[in-house]
Structure formats: structure tokens, C-alpha cells
Short mmCIF file of N, CA and C in Angstrom, two decimals:
data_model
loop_
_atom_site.label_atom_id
_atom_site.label_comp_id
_atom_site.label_asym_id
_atom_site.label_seq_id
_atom_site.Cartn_x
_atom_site.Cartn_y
_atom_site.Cartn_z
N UNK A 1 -29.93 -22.31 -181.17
CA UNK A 1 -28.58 -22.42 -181.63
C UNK A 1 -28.60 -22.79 -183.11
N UNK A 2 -27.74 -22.24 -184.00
CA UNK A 2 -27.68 -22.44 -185.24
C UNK A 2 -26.49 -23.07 -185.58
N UNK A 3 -26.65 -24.17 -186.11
CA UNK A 3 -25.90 -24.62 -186.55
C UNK A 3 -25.74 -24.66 -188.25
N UNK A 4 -24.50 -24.77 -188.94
CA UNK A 4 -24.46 -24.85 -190.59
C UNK A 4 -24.64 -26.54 -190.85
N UNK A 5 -25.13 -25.59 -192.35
CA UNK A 5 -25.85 -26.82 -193.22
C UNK A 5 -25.33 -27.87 -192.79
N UNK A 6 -23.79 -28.19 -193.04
CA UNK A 6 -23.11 -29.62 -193.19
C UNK A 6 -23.14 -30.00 -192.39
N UNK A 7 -23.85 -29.75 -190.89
CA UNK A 7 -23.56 -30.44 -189.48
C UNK A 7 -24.95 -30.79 -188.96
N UNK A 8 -25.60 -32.31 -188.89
CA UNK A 8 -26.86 -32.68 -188.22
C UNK A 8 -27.15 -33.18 -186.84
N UNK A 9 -28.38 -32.80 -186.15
CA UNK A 9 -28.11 -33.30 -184.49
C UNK A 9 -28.83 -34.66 -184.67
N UNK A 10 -28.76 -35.77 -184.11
CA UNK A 10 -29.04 -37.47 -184.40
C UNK A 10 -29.22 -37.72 -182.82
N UNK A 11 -30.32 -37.73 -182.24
CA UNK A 11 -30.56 -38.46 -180.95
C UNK A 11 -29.96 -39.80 -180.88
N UNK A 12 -28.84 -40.42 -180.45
CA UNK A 12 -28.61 -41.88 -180.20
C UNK A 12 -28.26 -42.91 -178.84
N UNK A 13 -28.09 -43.51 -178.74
CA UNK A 13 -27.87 -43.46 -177.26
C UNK A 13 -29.03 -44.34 -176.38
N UNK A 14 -29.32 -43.69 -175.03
CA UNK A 14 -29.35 -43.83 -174.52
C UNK A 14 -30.80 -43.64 -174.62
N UNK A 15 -31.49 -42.38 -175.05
CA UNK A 15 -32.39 -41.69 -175.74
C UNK A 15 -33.07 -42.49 -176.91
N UNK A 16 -32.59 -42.70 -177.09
CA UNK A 16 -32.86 -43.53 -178.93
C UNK A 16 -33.66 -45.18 -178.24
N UNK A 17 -32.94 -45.65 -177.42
CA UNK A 17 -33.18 -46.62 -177.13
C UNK A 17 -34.55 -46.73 -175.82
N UNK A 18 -34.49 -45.91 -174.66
CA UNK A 18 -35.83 -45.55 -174.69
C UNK A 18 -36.90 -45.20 -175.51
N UNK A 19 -36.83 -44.09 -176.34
CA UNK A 19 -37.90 -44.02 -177.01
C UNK A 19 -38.48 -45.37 -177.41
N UNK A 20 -37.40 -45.78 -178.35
CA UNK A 20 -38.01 -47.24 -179.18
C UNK A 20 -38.82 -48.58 -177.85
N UNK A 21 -38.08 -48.20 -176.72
CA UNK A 21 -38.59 -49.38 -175.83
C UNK A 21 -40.20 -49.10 -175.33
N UNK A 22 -40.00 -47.49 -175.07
CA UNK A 22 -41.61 -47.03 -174.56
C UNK A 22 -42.41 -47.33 -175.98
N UNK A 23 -42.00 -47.50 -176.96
CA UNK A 23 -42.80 -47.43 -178.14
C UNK A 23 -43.42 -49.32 -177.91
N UNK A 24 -42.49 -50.05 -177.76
CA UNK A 24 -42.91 -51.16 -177.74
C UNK A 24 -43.36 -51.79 -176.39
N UNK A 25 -43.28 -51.51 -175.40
CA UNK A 25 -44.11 -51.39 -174.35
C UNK A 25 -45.57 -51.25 -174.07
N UNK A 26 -46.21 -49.73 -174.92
CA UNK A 26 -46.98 -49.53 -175.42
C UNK A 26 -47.65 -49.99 -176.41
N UNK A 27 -47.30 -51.12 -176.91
CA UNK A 27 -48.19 -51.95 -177.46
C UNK A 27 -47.98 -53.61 -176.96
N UNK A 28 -47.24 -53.89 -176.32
CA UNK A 28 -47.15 -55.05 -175.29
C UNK A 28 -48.23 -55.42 -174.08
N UNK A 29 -48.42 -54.14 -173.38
CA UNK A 29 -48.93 -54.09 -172.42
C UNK A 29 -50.21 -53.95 -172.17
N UNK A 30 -51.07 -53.39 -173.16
CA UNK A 30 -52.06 -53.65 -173.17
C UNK A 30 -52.66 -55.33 -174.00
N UNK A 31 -51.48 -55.69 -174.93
CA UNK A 31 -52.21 -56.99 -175.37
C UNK A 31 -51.65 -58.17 -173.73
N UNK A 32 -50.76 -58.12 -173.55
CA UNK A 32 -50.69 -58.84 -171.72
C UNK A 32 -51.84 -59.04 -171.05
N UNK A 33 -52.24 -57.76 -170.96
CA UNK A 33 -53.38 -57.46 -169.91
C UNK A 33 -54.51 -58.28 -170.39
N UNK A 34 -55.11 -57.78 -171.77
CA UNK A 34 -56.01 -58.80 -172.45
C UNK A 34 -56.25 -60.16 -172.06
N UNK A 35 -54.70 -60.69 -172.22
CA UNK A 35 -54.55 -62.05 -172.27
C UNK A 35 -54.58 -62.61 -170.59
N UNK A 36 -54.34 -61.86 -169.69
CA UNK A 36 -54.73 -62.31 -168.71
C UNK A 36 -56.06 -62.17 -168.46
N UNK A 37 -56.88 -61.34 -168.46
CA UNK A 37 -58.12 -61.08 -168.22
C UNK A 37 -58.91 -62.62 -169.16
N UNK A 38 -58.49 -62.91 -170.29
CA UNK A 38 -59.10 -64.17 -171.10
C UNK A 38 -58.69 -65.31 -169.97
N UNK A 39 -57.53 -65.60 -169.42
CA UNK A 39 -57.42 -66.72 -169.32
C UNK A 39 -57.81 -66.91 -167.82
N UNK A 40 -57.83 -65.59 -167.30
CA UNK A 40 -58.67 -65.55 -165.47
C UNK A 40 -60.76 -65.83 -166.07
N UNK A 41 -60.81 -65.41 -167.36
CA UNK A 41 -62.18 -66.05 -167.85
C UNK A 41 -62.61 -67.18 -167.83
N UNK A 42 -61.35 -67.81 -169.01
CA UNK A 42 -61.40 -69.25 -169.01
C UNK A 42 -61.19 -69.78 -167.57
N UNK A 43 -61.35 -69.75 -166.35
CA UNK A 43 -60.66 -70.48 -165.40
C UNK A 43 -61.86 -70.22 -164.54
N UNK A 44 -62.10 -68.87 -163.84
CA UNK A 44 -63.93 -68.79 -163.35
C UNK A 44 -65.03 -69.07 -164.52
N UNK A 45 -65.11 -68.69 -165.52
CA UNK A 45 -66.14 -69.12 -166.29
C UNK A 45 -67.17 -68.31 -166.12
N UNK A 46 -66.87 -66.82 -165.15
CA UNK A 46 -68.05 -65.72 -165.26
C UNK A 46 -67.35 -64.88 -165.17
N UNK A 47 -67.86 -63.93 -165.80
CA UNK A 47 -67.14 -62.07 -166.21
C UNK A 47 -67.27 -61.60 -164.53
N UNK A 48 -68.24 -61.83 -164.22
CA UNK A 48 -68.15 -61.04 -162.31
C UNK A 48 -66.83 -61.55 -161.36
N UNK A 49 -67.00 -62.57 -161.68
CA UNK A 49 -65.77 -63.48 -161.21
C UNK A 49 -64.55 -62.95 -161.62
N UNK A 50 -64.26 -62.69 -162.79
CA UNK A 50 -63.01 -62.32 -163.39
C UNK A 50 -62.63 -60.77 -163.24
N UNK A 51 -63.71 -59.82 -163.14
CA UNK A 51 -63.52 -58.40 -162.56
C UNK A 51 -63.80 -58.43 -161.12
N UNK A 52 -63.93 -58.98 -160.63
CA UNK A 52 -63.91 -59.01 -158.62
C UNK A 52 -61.78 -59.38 -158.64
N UNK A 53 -61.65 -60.44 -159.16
CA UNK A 53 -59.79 -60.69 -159.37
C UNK A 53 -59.20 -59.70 -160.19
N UNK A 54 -59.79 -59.29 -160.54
CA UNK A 54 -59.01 -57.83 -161.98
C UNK A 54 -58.83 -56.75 -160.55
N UNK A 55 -59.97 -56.51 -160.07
CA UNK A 55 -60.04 -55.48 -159.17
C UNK A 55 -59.47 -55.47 -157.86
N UNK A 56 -58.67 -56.88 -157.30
CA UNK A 56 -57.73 -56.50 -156.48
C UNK A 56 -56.39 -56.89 -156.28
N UNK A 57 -55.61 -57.28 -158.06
CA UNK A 57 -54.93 -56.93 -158.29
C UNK A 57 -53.79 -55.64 -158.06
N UNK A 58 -54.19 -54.56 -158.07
CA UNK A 58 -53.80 -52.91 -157.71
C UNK A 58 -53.62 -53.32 -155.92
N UNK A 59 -54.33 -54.17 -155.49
CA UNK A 59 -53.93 -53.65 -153.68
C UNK A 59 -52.91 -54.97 -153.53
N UNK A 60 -53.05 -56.23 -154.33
CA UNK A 60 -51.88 -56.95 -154.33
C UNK A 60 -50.71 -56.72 -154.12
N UNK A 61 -50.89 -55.74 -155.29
CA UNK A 61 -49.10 -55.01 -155.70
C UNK A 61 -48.81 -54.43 -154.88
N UNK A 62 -49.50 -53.18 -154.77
CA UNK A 62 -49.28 -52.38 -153.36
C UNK A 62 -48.83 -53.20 -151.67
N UNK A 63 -49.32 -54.25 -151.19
CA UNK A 63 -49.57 -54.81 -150.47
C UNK A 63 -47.86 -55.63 -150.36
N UNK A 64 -48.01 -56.08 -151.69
CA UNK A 64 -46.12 -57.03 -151.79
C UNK A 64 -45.08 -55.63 -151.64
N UNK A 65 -45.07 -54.76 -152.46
CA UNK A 65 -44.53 -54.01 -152.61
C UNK A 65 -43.65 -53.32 -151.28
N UNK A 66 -45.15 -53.08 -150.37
CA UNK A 66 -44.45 -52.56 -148.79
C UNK A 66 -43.89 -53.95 -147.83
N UNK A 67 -43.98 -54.91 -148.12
CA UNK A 67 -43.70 -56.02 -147.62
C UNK A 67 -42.19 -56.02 -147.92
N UNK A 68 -42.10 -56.20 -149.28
CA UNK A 68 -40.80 -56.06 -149.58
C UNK A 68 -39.93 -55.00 -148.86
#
């Protein structure tokens, strides 16, 4: 569709405001994660320890999820 010069299309809305949220999400969420993985460190005091709890996290969720 063509539109003339004097008339511009401006995503706003509803649109506008997702984008910007997935934008900041995407850099939230991985520093979160970080910070839990440090402080499940600090608390066992061994990396095996802290990826055995990293790793069943995923069936947690799943697990509450159908409960709910």
C-alpha cells in the first residue's frame, strides 16, 4: 500500500509497549537466573550441589503448575 509523502505509519500502542517489554525482559532474565544460581552456590558451597537443584527446578514448575 502506498501511501503519500505527508502521511507516516508509527507502531504505538499496544505493540510499542510489548516490544519495549520483551526488550527488557531479555536482559532481566538472564541476569535473575545468574543471581540465583550464585546464591544456591553460596548456600551448598559445591557447583554439583547447585546443578543437581538447577536441574529440578523445570519438573518443580511443571509439577505446581498441574496441581494448580
Amino acid at each position: 500500500m502506498k501511501l503519500p509523502k505527508e502521511n507516516v505509519v508509527k507502531w504505538a500502542g499496544e505493540f510499542e509497549s510489548k516490544e519495549r517489554d520483551s526488550k527488557q525482559l531479555a536482559l532481566i532474565v538472564p541476569i535473575v537466573l545468574v543471581l540465583i544460581l550464585l546464591l544456591l552456590y553460596f548456600n551448598f558451597g559445591d557447583f554439583k550441589d547447585t546443578l543437581i537443584m538447577v536441574s529440578t527446578m523445570p519438573n518443580a514448575f511443571i509439577g505446581s503448575f498441574i496441581s494448580v
